Amino acid sequence: MGTRCGIMSPLSLLIVILSFIAACGSEKPSPPPAPAVATVNGQSIDIEEFEKALREETALAKRETPLKREETESLKEEVLDNLIRERIMVQRARDLSLSIGDAEFAARMEEIRKDYNDQFDKLFGEGGISQPEWKEALRKRMLLEKLIALDVNAKIQVADEDAERYYNDHRKTYATDRRVRVAQIVLSDRDRAQGILKRLKAGEDFDKVAREVSIGPEATRGGDLGFFERGVMPEAIDRMVFSLPVGKVSRVVQSPYGFHIFKVLGQAEAGGRKFADVREKVIADLRKQKEAEAYQIWIEGLKAKAAIRINRPLPGGAASTIAETKDTHPSAVPEKR
């Protein structure tokens, strides 16, 4: 359950937040205070919070076979490290006076609602999870995303020479299979499609006819679908267009979408692509890698400056008592940059 440095998709984000809140359960009378599992700059991570997070991660890890003792102990360390990282990042965000405004939060909520349509409210009603709790978890997630974007990602620069070096080291990644550029005319009626095919064979311009009669969304482009590789289209269409010479028109081909007539506009053989053709993707890939590396350096730096006390052995499983106390660093919260 490592902390990620990128922005999560709405589906992944909702699953994470729902899991977090589900682990919290319903409100119960507060038990007597228990010793903290750890403290981060004086802020406690209590046993209840740790064990709930551990139960959640154990449930995910035990999908097929029960965890061995050493695996359980390793998982406990990972869970604690994630909780410590979260504490440190929230403290860093406060140190930088970062927050999530109401308008910003409302916009994110609206994005998630659109992704789920009418299923959004059912997730809470049927799951017994209150929206206020969910919103609190979402706001925290957004705060951490903003922190990483400003304190880590904004400082990353990708020069063209670095991107070209990365491209040269990963040429196979940017190679392509054989591709064809195809235009199509789509009609809902077979007889009409056969009539249109006769017009094309008689010499009418494919681009002009496509704009006139095709019901496909690409009709305004003369039916041009651009280049694509095998596997993008249904198998019957693949067989047809990859066997046609450039400039030739196909017979009528039926699919679940209607009746198609294809024309092959061009071909590109398998092979590497020039850096200029994939420059933007290479830069994006290299930036993503640099952000991940920078995040690890950044979070480890914050941990090194923090005053972290861990009480061992960690609770949960066979080791359930609090015994040893460990100081990892005596310094305070890092100063603003």
PDB file of N, CA and C in Angstrom, residues 163-164 167 173-176 272-284:
ATOM      1  N   ALA A 163      15.463  13.924 -22.856  1.00  0.00           N
ATOM      2  CA  ALA A 163      14.394  13.128 -23.457  1.00  0.00           C
ATOM      3  C   ALA A 163      14.929  12.300 -24.624  1.00  0.00           C
ATOM      4  N   GLU A 164      15.804  12.893 -25.430  1.00  0.00           N
ATOM      5  CA  GLU A 164      16.356  12.156 -26.568  1.00  0.00           C
ATOM      6  C   GLU A 164      17.262  11.028 -26.094  1.00  0.00           C
ATOM      7  N   TYR A 167      14.963   8.320 -25.018  1.00  0.00           N
ATOM      8  CA  TYR A 167      14.420   7.673 -26.220  1.00  0.00           C
ATOM      9  C   TYR A 167      15.421   6.679 -26.797  1.00  0.00           C
ATOM     10  N   THR A 173      10.562   0.499 -26.896  1.00  0.00           N
ATOM     11  CA  THR A 173       9.305   0.948 -26.299  1.00  0.00           C
ATOM     12  C   THR A 173       8.494   1.777 -27.284  1.00  0.00           C
ATOM     13  N   TYR A 174       9.186   2.500 -28.149  1.00  0.00           N
ATOM     14  CA  TYR A 174       8.503   3.418 -29.057  1.00  0.00           C
ATOM     15  C   TYR A 174       8.416   2.885 -30.487  1.00  0.00           C
ATOM     16  N   ALA A 175       8.773   1.619 -30.679  1.00  0.00           N
ATOM     17  CA  ALA A 175       8.621   0.993 -31.991  1.00  0.00           C
ATOM     18  C   ALA A 175       7.147   0.665 -32.225  1.00  0.00           C
ATOM     19  N   THR A 176       6.778   0.510 -33.473  1.00  0.00           N
ATOM     20  CA  THR A 176       5.383   0.217 -33.810  1.00  0.00           C
ATOM     21  C   THR A 176       5.280  -1.036 -34.659  1.00  0.00           C
ATOM     22  N   GLY A 272      10.878   1.303 -35.866  1.00  0.00           N
ATOM     23  CA  GLY A 272      10.997   2.394 -34.909  1.00  0.00           C
ATOM     24  C   GLY A 272      10.428   3.691 -35.454  1.00  0.00           C
ATOM     25  N   ARG A 273      10.075   4.570 -34.536  1.00  0.00           N
ATOM     26  CA  ARG A 273       9.618   5.902 -34.910  1.00  0.00           C
ATOM     27  C   ARG A 273      10.691   6.921 -34.542  1.00  0.00           C
ATOM     28  N   LYS A 274      10.767   7.975 -35.321  1.00  0.00           N
ATOM     29  CA  LYS A 274      11.746   9.021 -35.054  1.00  0.00           C
ATOM     30  C   LYS A 274      11.414   9.725 -33.742  1.00  0.00           C
ATOM     31  N   PHE A 275      12.461  10.254 -33.113  1.00  0.00           N
ATOM     32  CA  PHE A 275      12.264  10.966 -31.850  1.00  0.00           C
ATOM     33  C   PHE A 275      11.260  12.101 -32.016  1.00  0.00           C
ATOM     34  N   ALA A 276      11.337  12.816 -33.134  1.00  0.00           N
ATOM     35  CA  ALA A 276      10.431  13.946 -33.354  1.00  0.00           C
ATOM     36  C   ALA A 276       8.971  13.507 -33.359  1.00  0.00           C
ATOM     37  N   ASP A 277       8.726  12.262 -33.804  1.00  0.00           N
ATOM     38  CA  ASP A 277       7.349  11.768 -33.886  1.00  0.00           C
ATOM     39  C   ASP A 277       6.783  11.375 -32.529  1.00  0.00           C
ATOM     40  N   VAL A 278       7.662  11.062 -31.583  1.00  0.00           N
ATOM     41  CA  VAL A 278       7.187  10.588 -30.273  1.00  0.00           C
ATOM     42  C   VAL A 278       7.697  11.479 -29.137  1.00  0.00           C
ATOM     43  N   ARG A 279       8.172  12.659 -29.496  1.00  0.00           N
ATOM     44  CA  ARG A 279       8.808  13.535 -28.510  1.00  0.00           C
ATOM     45  C   ARG A 279       7.929  13.789 -27.293  1.00  0.00           C
ATOM     46  N   GLU A 280       6.670  14.140 -27.503  1.00  0.00           N
ATOM     47  CA  GLU A 280       5.792  14.481 -26.380  1.00  0.00           C
ATOM     48  C   GLU A 280       5.580  13.287 -25.457  1.00  0.00           C
ATOM     49  N   LYS A 281       5.425  12.109 -26.040  1.00  0.00           N
ATOM     50  CA  LYS A 281       5.237  10.913 -25.210  1.00  0.00           C
ATOM     51  C   LYS A 281       6.511  10.582 -24.440  1.00  0.00           C
ATOM     52  N   VAL A 282       7.658  10.716 -25.083  1.00  0.00           N
ATOM     53  CA  VAL A 282       8.933  10.448 -24.404  1.00  0.00           C
ATOM     54  C   VAL A 282       9.105  11.402 -23.225  1.00  0.00           C
ATOM     55  N   ILE A 283       8.818  12.668 -23.446  1.00  0.00           N
ATOM     56  CA  ILE A 283       8.941  13.654 -22.362  1.00  0.00           C
ATOM     57  C   ILE A 283       8.004  13.306 -21.215  1.00  0.00           C
ATOM     58  N   ALA A 284       6.765  12.910 -21.549  1.00  0.00           N
ATOM     59  CA  ALA A 284       5.800  12.542 -20.504  1.00  0.00           C
ATOM     60  C   ALA A 284       6.277  11.321 -19.727  1.00  0.00           C
TER      61      ALA A 284
END
